[in-house]
Amino acid sequence: MLHLIDSHCHLDFNDFDADRQTILTNCLQSGIEKIVIPGVTVNSWPKQIELCNSNPMLSLALGCHPMFMEEHPENAAQLLDQAVHQYQPIAIGEIGLDFYVADADMSAQLSLFEAQLDVAVKFALPVILHVRKAHDEVLKLLRQKQLPGGTVHAFSGSAQQAEQYRDLNFLLGIGGALTYPRAQRLQRLFAELPLSQIVLETDAPDMPLCGHQGQRNTPENIPVILQKLSQLRGESSDHIAEITTANCRRLFSI
C-alpha cells in the first residue's frame, strides 16, 4: 500500500462537519496516513486543537492567514506564542503575504508575517507559507530569519524562485492545480523540480480537481494528484509517494 501525507488540508472547516470521520476512514484505506491542518485565524485554533488531539492522523499547525487581516486581533502574534507553548504544533502556518488583491494592506501583512516568523524562530518550528504575488518579498524576509525551513503551499512561482526556496530548505506544495490542462507552466515546473523538494497537498475544501470545479475538495484526492505527478514525471507512483512522504515527515518531524 502507498504511504501518503496531505501536507495542507483545512479539515477543521465546517464543510466537513457532516462526514469528517467517513473521510478519514476512506483516507486511511487509500494509504493517507497523516493530514496537516494549518490555522487561519485565532478563532479557528480551538477546533483544530480539539480535532488533532482526538485523532493521531491529524497534525496541528497554528497561524494567522494573510487574507483575513480584519479578523486578527492586534496581539495575534502574542497569542500565537502562547498557543505554541501550550499546544506544541508541528509548524507555524498558514502565514505569509498575499498581494493579489488590489487593496491589500501590505504593511499590516508584512508586520504580522514577520512577527509570526519570529515565533517560529523562537520555537525552532518550520512554517507553512501562503504566498501570492509576493515571492520576492517573502524570500527577502526568510533570508533574515534563522528558520528550520517550511513549505510553500500551492506554489506557482518560477523555477528561479523554487531554487531560492530550496536554498532555504523550503519544500513546495502541489495539489489540484496540477490536474488542469491549461496549467502547462506549472506542470513543466513540477515535472522538472527535484523530487526532494515536493510535497503533496489538497488545500481541501478549496482547490478542487479539474472537472470538479465548484465542488468540495477532500483529502481523499491525494492519490489523484499523485497519479498526475507520476504521469508528468515519468516516475512510478510508489517512488513519488515514498519520497514526498519522507520529505514531509522529515520537515515536520511526524
PDB file of C-alpha atoms in Angstrom:
ATOM      1  CA  MET A   1       0.000   0.000   0.000  1.00  0.00           C
ATOM      2  CA  LEU A   2       1.074   3.582  -0.648  1.00  0.00           C
ATOM      3  CA  HIS A   3       2.099   5.757   2.299  1.00  0.00           C
ATOM      4  CA  LEU A   4       0.829   9.303   1.727  1.00  0.00           C
ATOM      5  CA  ILE A   5       0.532  12.624   3.558  1.00  0.00           C
ATOM      6  CA  ASP A   6      -1.730  15.578   2.788  1.00  0.00           C
ATOM      7  CA  SER A   7       0.594  18.427   3.753  1.00  0.00           C
ATOM      8  CA  HIS A   8      -2.128  21.117   3.668  1.00  0.00           C
ATOM      9  CA  CYS A   9      -5.808  20.490   4.379  1.00  0.00           C
ATOM     10  CA  HIS A  10      -8.410  22.541   6.266  1.00  0.00           C
ATOM     11  CA  LEU A  11     -10.284  19.528   7.619  1.00  0.00           C
ATOM     12  CA  ASP A  12     -11.453  21.635  10.566  1.00  0.00           C
ATOM     13  CA  PHE A  13     -13.683  23.758   8.301  1.00  0.00           C
ATOM     14  CA  ASN A  14     -17.442  23.417   8.769  1.00  0.00           C
ATOM     15  CA  ASP A  15     -17.667  21.941   5.239  1.00  0.00           C
ATOM     16  CA  PHE A  16     -16.560  18.632   6.793  1.00  0.00           C
ATOM     17  CA  ASP A  17     -18.702  18.574   9.939  1.00  0.00           C
ATOM     18  CA  ALA A  18     -21.242  16.126   8.465  1.00  0.00           C
ATOM     19  CA  ASP A  19     -18.844  13.431   7.224  1.00  0.00           C
ATOM     20  CA  ARG A  20     -15.360  14.115   8.626  1.00  0.00           C
ATOM     21  CA  GLN A  21     -14.954  10.651  10.172  1.00  0.00           C
ATOM     22  CA  THR A  22     -16.041   8.899   6.972  1.00  0.00           C
ATOM     23  CA  ILE A  23     -13.466  10.904   5.016  1.00  0.00           C
ATOM     24  CA  LEU A  24     -10.724   9.967   7.491  1.00  0.00           C
ATOM     25  CA  THR A  25     -11.649   6.284   7.237  1.00  0.00           C
ATOM     26  CA  ASN A  26     -11.524   6.477   3.428  1.00  0.00           C
ATOM     27  CA  CYS A  27      -8.157   8.241   3.612  1.00  0.00           C
ATOM     28  CA  LEU A  28      -6.651   5.507   5.775  1.00  0.00           C
ATOM     29  CA  GLN A  29      -7.925   2.834   3.395  1.00  0.00           C
ATOM     30  CA  SER A  30      -6.183   4.553   0.459  1.00  0.00           C
ATOM     31  CA  GLY A  31      -2.872   4.960   2.299  1.00  0.00           C
ATOM     32  CA  ILE A  32      -3.170   8.562   3.512  1.00  0.00           C
ATOM     33  CA  GLU A  33      -1.587   8.301   6.953  1.00  0.00           C
ATOM     34  CA  LYS A  34      -1.256  11.932   8.010  1.00  0.00           C
ATOM     35  CA  ILE A  35      -3.090  15.188   7.329  1.00  0.00           C
ATOM     36  CA  VAL A  36      -1.576  18.536   8.312  1.00  0.00           C
ATOM     37  CA  ILE A  37      -4.198  21.087   9.385  1.00  0.00           C
ATOM     38  CA  PRO A  38      -2.965  24.698   9.214  1.00  0.00           C
ATOM     39  CA  GLY A  39      -4.548  27.558  11.150  1.00  0.00           C
ATOM     40  CA  VAL A  40      -6.311  30.502   9.542  1.00  0.00           C
ATOM     41  CA  THR A  41      -7.454  32.752  12.398  1.00  0.00           C
ATOM     42  CA  VAL A  42      -7.112  32.782  16.186  1.00  0.00           C
ATOM     43  CA  ASN A  43     -10.783  31.788  16.378  1.00  0.00           C
ATOM     44  CA  SER A  44     -10.116  28.680  14.276  1.00  0.00           C
ATOM     45  CA  TRP A  45      -7.457  27.312  16.619  1.00  0.00           C
ATOM     46  CA  PRO A  46      -9.665  25.706  19.327  1.00  0.00           C
ATOM     47  CA  LYS A  47     -11.475  23.454  16.839  1.00  0.00           C
ATOM     48  CA  GLN A  48      -8.180  22.490  15.192  1.00  0.00           C
ATOM     49  CA  ILE A  49      -6.621  21.677  18.548  1.00  0.00           C
ATOM     50  CA  GLU A  50      -9.605  19.556  19.571  1.00  0.00           C
ATOM     51  CA  LEU A  51      -9.575  17.621  16.280  1.00  0.00           C
ATOM     52  CA  CYS A  52      -5.836  16.999  16.287  1.00  0.00           C
ATOM     53  CA  ASN A  53      -5.900  15.872  19.922  1.00  0.00           C
ATOM     54  CA  SER A  54      -8.673  13.405  19.109  1.00  0.00           C
ATOM     55  CA  ASN A  55      -7.036  11.678  16.128  1.00  0.00           C
ATOM     56  CA  PRO A  56      -3.351  10.745  15.655  1.00  0.00           C
ATOM     57  CA  MET A  57      -3.779  11.029  11.861  1.00  0.00           C
ATOM     58  CA  LEU A  58      -4.134  14.800  12.203  1.00  0.00           C
ATOM     59  CA  SER A  59      -1.184  17.140  12.763  1.00  0.00           C
ATOM     60  CA  LEU A  60      -1.644  20.661  14.115  1.00  0.00           C
ATOM     61  CA  ALA A  61      -0.196  23.886  12.710  1.00  0.00           C
ATOM     62  CA  LEU A  62      -1.133  27.300  14.114  1.00  0.00           C
ATOM     63  CA  GLY A  63      -1.020  30.695  12.451  1.00  0.00           C
ATOM     64  CA  CYS A  64      -2.881  33.716  11.063  1.00  0.00           C
ATOM     65  CA  HIS A  65      -3.620  33.750   7.315  1.00  0.00           C
ATOM     66  CA  PRO A  66      -2.803  36.974   5.401  1.00  0.00           C
ATOM     67  CA  MET A  67      -6.176  37.071   3.625  1.00  0.00           C
ATOM     68  CA  PHE A  68      -8.105  37.528   6.876  1.00  0.00           C
ATOM     69  CA  MET A  69      -6.323  40.556   8.311  1.00  0.00           C
ATOM     70  CA  GLU A  70      -9.536  42.131   9.623  1.00  0.00           C
ATOM     71  CA  GLU A  71     -10.159  39.037  11.792  1.00  0.00           C
ATOM     72  CA  HIS A  72      -6.781  39.025  13.546  1.00  0.00           C
ATOM     73  CA  PRO A  73      -6.544  40.791  16.929  1.00  0.00           C
ATOM     74  CA  GLU A  74      -3.748  43.295  17.477  1.00  0.00           C
ATOM     75  CA  ASN A  75      -1.971  40.862  19.804  1.00  0.00           C
ATOM     76  CA  ALA A  76      -2.261  37.917  17.371  1.00  0.00           C
ATOM     77  CA  ALA A  77       1.478  37.154  17.442  1.00  0.00           C
ATOM     78  CA  GLN A  78       1.495  37.175  21.248  1.00  0.00           C
ATOM     79  CA  LEU A  79      -1.484  34.803  21.296  1.00  0.00           C
ATOM     80  CA  LEU A  80       0.341  32.583  18.803  1.00  0.00           C
ATOM     81  CA  ASP A  81       3.407  32.488  21.046  1.00  0.00           C
ATOM     82  CA  GLN A  82       1.254  31.405  23.996  1.00  0.00           C
ATOM     83  CA  ALA A  83      -0.646  28.794  21.959  1.00  0.00           C
ATOM     84  CA  VAL A  84       2.548  27.286  20.546  1.00  0.00           C
ATOM     85  CA  HIS A  85       3.977  26.966  24.054  1.00  0.00           C
ATOM     86  CA  GLN A  86       0.794  25.302  25.296  1.00  0.00           C
ATOM     87  CA  TYR A  87      -0.245  23.078  22.371  1.00  0.00           C
ATOM     88  CA  GLN A  88       3.073  22.279  20.639  1.00  0.00           C
ATOM     89  CA  PRO A  89       2.062  22.362  16.958  1.00  0.00           C
ATOM     90  CA  ILE A  90       4.322  20.816  14.316  1.00  0.00           C
ATOM     91  CA  ALA A  91       4.566  24.128  12.415  1.00  0.00           C
ATOM     92  CA  ILE A  92       3.570  27.788  12.263  1.00  0.00           C
ATOM     93  CA  GLY A  93       1.053  28.346   9.494  1.00  0.00           C
ATOM     94  CA  GLU A  94      -0.757  29.228   7.412  1.00  0.00           C
ATOM     95  CA  ILE A  95       1.147  32.510   7.317  1.00  0.00           C
ATOM     96  CA  GLY A  96       2.576  34.677   4.558  1.00  0.00           C
ATOM     97  CA  LEU A  97       1.842  37.530   2.190  1.00  0.00           C
ATOM     98  CA  ASP A  98      -0.984  37.920  -0.323  1.00  0.00           C
ATOM     99  CA  PHE A  99      -0.629  40.958  -2.579  1.00  0.00           C
ATOM    100  CA  TYR A 100      -3.010  39.560  -5.214  1.00  0.00           C
ATOM    101  CA  VAL A 101      -5.938  41.735  -4.141  1.00  0.00           C
ATOM    102  CA  ALA A 102      -5.611  45.343  -5.282  1.00  0.00           C
ATOM    103  CA  ASP A 103      -6.457  46.900  -1.916  1.00  0.00           C
ATOM    104  CA  ALA A 104      -4.305  44.561   0.204  1.00  0.00           C
ATOM    105  CA  ASP A 105      -2.861  46.245   3.309  1.00  0.00           C
ATOM    106  CA  MET A 106       0.744  45.323   2.562  1.00  0.00           C
ATOM    107  CA  SER A 107       2.302  46.967   5.613  1.00  0.00           C
ATOM    108  CA  ALA A 108      -0.109  45.239   8.030  1.00  0.00           C
ATOM    109  CA  GLN A 109       0.520  41.895   6.320  1.00  0.00           C
ATOM    110  CA  LEU A 110       4.294  42.361   6.485  1.00  0.00           C
ATOM    111  CA  SER A 111       4.180  43.281  10.153  1.00  0.00           C
ATOM    112  CA  LEU A 112       2.086  40.256  11.143  1.00  0.00           C
ATOM    113  CA  PHE A 113       4.079  37.913   8.907  1.00  0.00           C
ATOM    114  CA  GLU A 114       7.391  38.970  10.428  1.00  0.00           C
ATOM    115  CA  ALA A 115       6.012  38.690  13.962  1.00  0.00           C
ATOM    116  CA  GLN A 116       4.828  35.135  13.234  1.00  0.00           C
ATOM    117  CA  LEU A 117       8.178  34.231  11.675  1.00  0.00           C
ATOM    118  CA  ASP A 118       9.801  35.380  14.914  1.00  0.00           C
ATOM    119  CA  VAL A 119       7.584  32.964  16.857  1.00  0.00           C
ATOM    120  CA  ALA A 120       8.696  30.172  14.512  1.00  0.00           C
ATOM    121  CA  VAL A 121      12.338  31.116  15.092  1.00  0.00           C
ATOM    122  CA  LYS A 122      11.824  31.198  18.870  1.00  0.00           C
ATOM    123  CA  PHE A 123      10.369  27.681  18.917  1.00  0.00           C
ATOM    124  CA  ALA A 124      12.550  26.354  16.048  1.00  0.00           C
ATOM    125  CA  LEU A 125       9.476  25.352  14.052  1.00  0.00           C
ATOM    126  CA  PRO A 126       9.039  25.123  10.272  1.00  0.00           C
ATOM    127  CA  VAL A 127       6.488  27.422   8.636  1.00  0.00           C
ATOM    128  CA  ILE A 128       3.641  26.796   6.192  1.00  0.00           C
ATOM    129  CA  LEU A 129       3.510  29.684   3.743  1.00  0.00           C
ATOM    130  CA  HIS A 130       0.715  31.236   1.701  1.00  0.00           C
ATOM    131  CA  VAL A 131       2.281  33.440  -0.993  1.00  0.00           C
ATOM    132  CA  ARG A 132       0.551  35.239  -3.883  1.00  0.00           C
ATOM    133  CA  LYS A 133       2.222  37.961  -5.938  1.00  0.00           C
ATOM    134  CA  ALA A 134       4.792  38.328  -3.146  1.00  0.00           C
ATOM    135  CA  HIS A 135       7.526  35.699  -3.555  1.00  0.00           C
ATOM    136  CA  ASP A 136      10.380  38.207  -3.688  1.00  0.00           C
ATOM    137  CA  GLU A 137       9.169  39.975  -0.539  1.00  0.00           C
ATOM    138  CA  VAL A 138       8.739  36.655   1.279  1.00  0.00           C
ATOM    139  CA  LEU A 139      12.166  35.381   0.246  1.00  0.00           C
ATOM    140  CA  LYS A 140      13.785  38.608   1.420  1.00  0.00           C
ATOM    141  CA  LEU A 141      12.252  38.192   4.889  1.00  0.00           C
ATOM    142  CA  LEU A 142      13.058  34.483   5.102  1.00  0.00           C
ATOM    143  CA  ARG A 143      16.734  35.188   4.444  1.00  0.00           C
ATOM    144  CA  GLN A 144      16.787  37.442   7.514  1.00  0.00           C
ATOM    145  CA  LYS A 145      15.484  34.695   9.836  1.00  0.00           C
ATOM    146  CA  GLN A 146      17.088  31.521  11.130  1.00  0.00           C
ATOM    147  CA  LEU A 147      14.278  29.112  10.285  1.00  0.00           C
ATOM    148  CA  PRO A 148      14.478  25.311  10.023  1.00  0.00           C
ATOM    149  CA  GLY A 149      12.570  25.508   6.717  1.00  0.00           C
ATOM    150  CA  GLY A 150       8.968  25.015   5.716  1.00  0.00           C
ATOM    151  CA  THR A 151       6.529  24.551   2.868  1.00  0.00           C
ATOM    152  CA  VAL A 152       5.256  26.976   0.244  1.00  0.00           C
ATOM    153  CA  HIS A 153       1.651  25.908  -0.150  1.00  0.00           C
ATOM    154  CA  ALA A 154       0.212  25.782  -3.705  1.00  0.00           C
ATOM    155  CA  PHE A 155       3.468  27.007  -5.213  1.00  0.00           C
ATOM    156  CA  SER A 156       3.062  28.702  -8.588  1.00  0.00           C
ATOM    157  CA  GLY A 157       6.246  30.767  -8.802  1.00  0.00           C
ATOM    158  CA  SER A 158       9.172  30.477 -11.192  1.00  0.00           C
ATOM    159  CA  ALA A 159      11.939  27.875 -11.383  1.00  0.00           C
ATOM    160  CA  GLN A 160      14.362  30.526 -10.079  1.00  0.00           C
ATOM    161  CA  GLN A 161      12.142  31.241  -7.081  1.00  0.00           C
ATOM    162  CA  ALA A 162      11.829  27.500  -6.456  1.00  0.00           C
ATOM    163  CA  GLU A 163      15.618  27.282  -6.331  1.00  0.00           C
ATOM    164  CA  GLN A 164      15.806  30.196  -3.898  1.00  0.00           C
ATOM    165  CA  TYR A 165      13.295  28.460  -1.623  1.00  0.00           C
ATOM    166  CA  ARG A 166      15.294  25.247  -1.918  1.00  0.00           C
ATOM    167  CA  ASP A 167      18.392  27.063  -0.661  1.00  0.00           C
ATOM    168  CA  LEU A 168      16.376  27.979   2.458  1.00  0.00           C
ATOM    169  CA  ASN A 169      15.176  24.372   2.986  1.00  0.00           C
ATOM    170  CA  PHE A 170      11.636  25.042   1.769  1.00  0.00           C
ATOM    171  CA  LEU A 171       9.506  22.362   0.149  1.00  0.00           C
ATOM    172  CA  LEU A 172       6.898  23.211  -2.489  1.00  0.00           C
ATOM    173  CA  GLY A 173       3.313  22.004  -2.212  1.00  0.00           C
ATOM    174  CA  ILE A 174       1.340  20.888  -5.246  1.00  0.00           C
ATOM    175  CA  GLY A 175      -2.337  19.993  -5.427  1.00  0.00           C
ATOM    176  CA  GLY A 176      -5.377  20.141  -7.672  1.00  0.00           C
ATOM    177  CA  ALA A 177      -3.986  22.918  -9.880  1.00  0.00           C
ATOM    178  CA  LEU A 178      -1.732  20.294 -11.473  1.00  0.00           C
ATOM    179  CA  THR A 179      -4.749  18.495 -12.965  1.00  0.00           C
ATOM    180  CA  TYR A 180      -5.879  21.410 -15.164  1.00  0.00           C
ATOM    181  CA  PRO A 181      -4.817  21.146 -18.843  1.00  0.00           C
ATOM    182  CA  ARG A 182      -4.201  24.911 -19.012  1.00  0.00           C
ATOM    183  CA  ALA A 183      -1.645  24.713 -16.167  1.00  0.00           C
ATOM    184  CA  GLN A 184       1.175  23.869 -18.573  1.00  0.00           C
ATOM    185  CA  ARG A 185       3.814  26.095 -16.971  1.00  0.00           C
ATOM    186  CA  LEU A 186       3.065  24.609 -13.543  1.00  0.00           C
ATOM    187  CA  GLN A 187       3.136  21.089 -14.977  1.00  0.00           C
ATOM    188  CA  ARG A 188       6.530  21.689 -16.610  1.00  0.00           C
ATOM    189  CA  LEU A 189       7.914  23.100 -13.366  1.00  0.00           C
ATOM    190  CA  PHE A 190       6.814  20.147 -11.213  1.00  0.00           C
ATOM    191  CA  ALA A 191       7.963  17.683 -13.875  1.00  0.00           C
ATOM    192  CA  GLU A 192      11.488  19.083 -13.538  1.00  0.00           C
ATOM    193  CA  LEU A 193      11.823  20.058  -9.854  1.00  0.00           C
ATOM    194  CA  PRO A 194      13.901  17.756  -7.656  1.00  0.00           C
ATOM    195  CA  LEU A 195      11.512  15.278  -6.052  1.00  0.00           C
ATOM    196  CA  SER A 196      13.274  16.029  -2.769  1.00  0.00           C
ATOM    197  CA  GLN A 197      11.575  19.468  -2.803  1.00  0.00           C
ATOM    198  CA  ILE A 198       7.977  18.363  -3.452  1.00  0.00           C
ATOM    199  CA  VAL A 199       5.114  17.622  -1.068  1.00  0.00           C
ATOM    200  CA  LEU A 200       1.522  16.717  -1.948  1.00  0.00           C
ATOM    201  CA  GLU A 201      -1.484  18.696  -0.717  1.00  0.00           C
ATOM    202  CA  THR A 202      -5.182  19.206  -1.384  1.00  0.00           C
ATOM    203  CA  ASP A 203      -5.978  22.529   0.371  1.00  0.00           C
ATOM    204  CA  ALA A 204      -9.411  20.941   0.901  1.00  0.00           C
ATOM    205  CA  PRO A 205     -12.159  22.047   0.870  1.00  0.00           C
ATOM    206  CA  ASP A 206     -10.709  24.528  -1.656  1.00  0.00           C
ATOM    207  CA  MET A 207      -8.775  23.995  -4.924  1.00  0.00           C
ATOM    208  CA  PRO A 208     -10.906  21.215  -6.472  1.00  0.00           C
ATOM    209  CA  LEU A 209      -9.566  18.932  -9.178  1.00  0.00           C
ATOM    210  CA  CYS A 210     -10.189  19.630 -12.854  1.00  0.00           C
ATOM    211  CA  GLY A 211     -13.723  18.573 -13.744  1.00  0.00           C
ATOM    212  CA  HIS A 212     -14.934  19.185 -10.194  1.00  0.00           C
ATOM    213  CA  GLN A 213     -14.993  22.982 -10.160  1.00  0.00           C
ATOM    214  CA  GLY A 214     -17.466  24.355  -7.628  1.00  0.00           C
ATOM    215  CA  GLN A 215     -17.463  21.111  -5.650  1.00  0.00           C
ATOM    216  CA  ARG A 216     -15.951  20.464  -2.241  1.00  0.00           C
ATOM    217  CA  ASN A 217     -12.408  19.134  -2.390  1.00  0.00           C
ATOM    218  CA  THR A 218     -11.359  16.469   0.140  1.00  0.00           C
ATOM    219  CA  PRO A 219      -8.070  14.877   1.276  1.00  0.00           C
ATOM    220  CA  GLU A 220      -9.265  11.658  -0.389  1.00  0.00           C
ATOM    221  CA  ASN A 221      -7.991  13.209  -3.649  1.00  0.00           C
ATOM    222  CA  ILE A 222      -4.296  12.973  -2.739  1.00  0.00           C
ATOM    223  CA  PRO A 223      -3.892   9.755  -4.830  1.00  0.00           C
ATOM    224  CA  VAL A 224      -5.292  11.582  -7.891  1.00  0.00           C
ATOM    225  CA  ILE A 225      -2.678  14.332  -7.507  1.00  0.00           C
ATOM    226  CA  LEU A 226      -0.013  11.663  -7.020  1.00  0.00           C
ATOM    227  CA  GLN A 227      -1.102   9.914 -10.227  1.00  0.00           C
ATOM    228  CA  LYS A 228      -0.936  13.155 -12.224  1.00  0.00           C
ATOM    229  CA  LEU A 229       2.548  13.928 -10.897  1.00  0.00           C
ATOM    230  CA  SER A 230       3.646  10.379 -11.732  1.00  0.00           C
ATOM    231  CA  GLN A 231       2.383  10.799 -15.303  1.00  0.00           C
ATOM    232  CA  LEU A 232       4.140  14.160 -15.732  1.00  0.00           C
ATOM    233  CA  ARG A 233       7.464  12.980 -14.320  1.00  0.00           C
ATOM    234  CA  GLY A 234       7.523   9.507 -15.838  1.00  0.00           C
ATOM    235  CA  GLU A 235       8.210   8.051 -12.396  1.00  0.00           C
ATOM    236  CA  SER A 236       6.239   5.423 -10.508  1.00  0.00           C
ATOM    237  CA  SER A 237       3.560   6.454  -8.037  1.00  0.00           C
ATOM    238  CA  ASP A 238       5.245   4.258  -5.424  1.00  0.00           C
ATOM    239  CA  HIS A 239       8.532   6.130  -5.783  1.00  0.00           C
ATOM    240  CA  ILE A 240       6.930   9.580  -5.693  1.00  0.00           C
ATOM    241  CA  ALA A 241       4.795   8.624  -2.686  1.00  0.00           C
ATOM    242  CA  GLU A 242       7.837   7.326  -0.826  1.00  0.00           C
ATOM    243  CA  ILE A 243       9.943  10.448  -1.406  1.00  0.00           C
ATOM    244  CA  THR A 244       7.241  13.099  -0.909  1.00  0.00           C
ATOM    245  CA  THR A 245       6.060  11.420   2.293  1.00  0.00           C
ATOM    246  CA  ALA A 246       9.639  11.211   3.570  1.00  0.00           C
ATOM    247  CA  ASN A 247      10.095  14.913   2.737  1.00  0.00           C
ATOM    248  CA  CYS A 248       7.039  15.769   4.821  1.00  0.00           C
ATOM    249  CA  ARG A 249       7.971  13.554   7.751  1.00  0.00           C
ATOM    250  CA  ARG A 250      11.494  14.936   7.855  1.00  0.00           C
ATOM    251  CA  LEU A 251      10.414  18.584   7.746  1.00  0.00           C
ATOM    252  CA  PHE A 252       7.585  18.336  10.276  1.00  0.00           C
ATOM    253  CA  SER A 253       9.040  15.541  12.444  1.00  0.00           C
ATOM    254  CA  ILE A 254       5.842  13.497  12.073  1.00  0.00           C
TER     255      ILE A 254
END
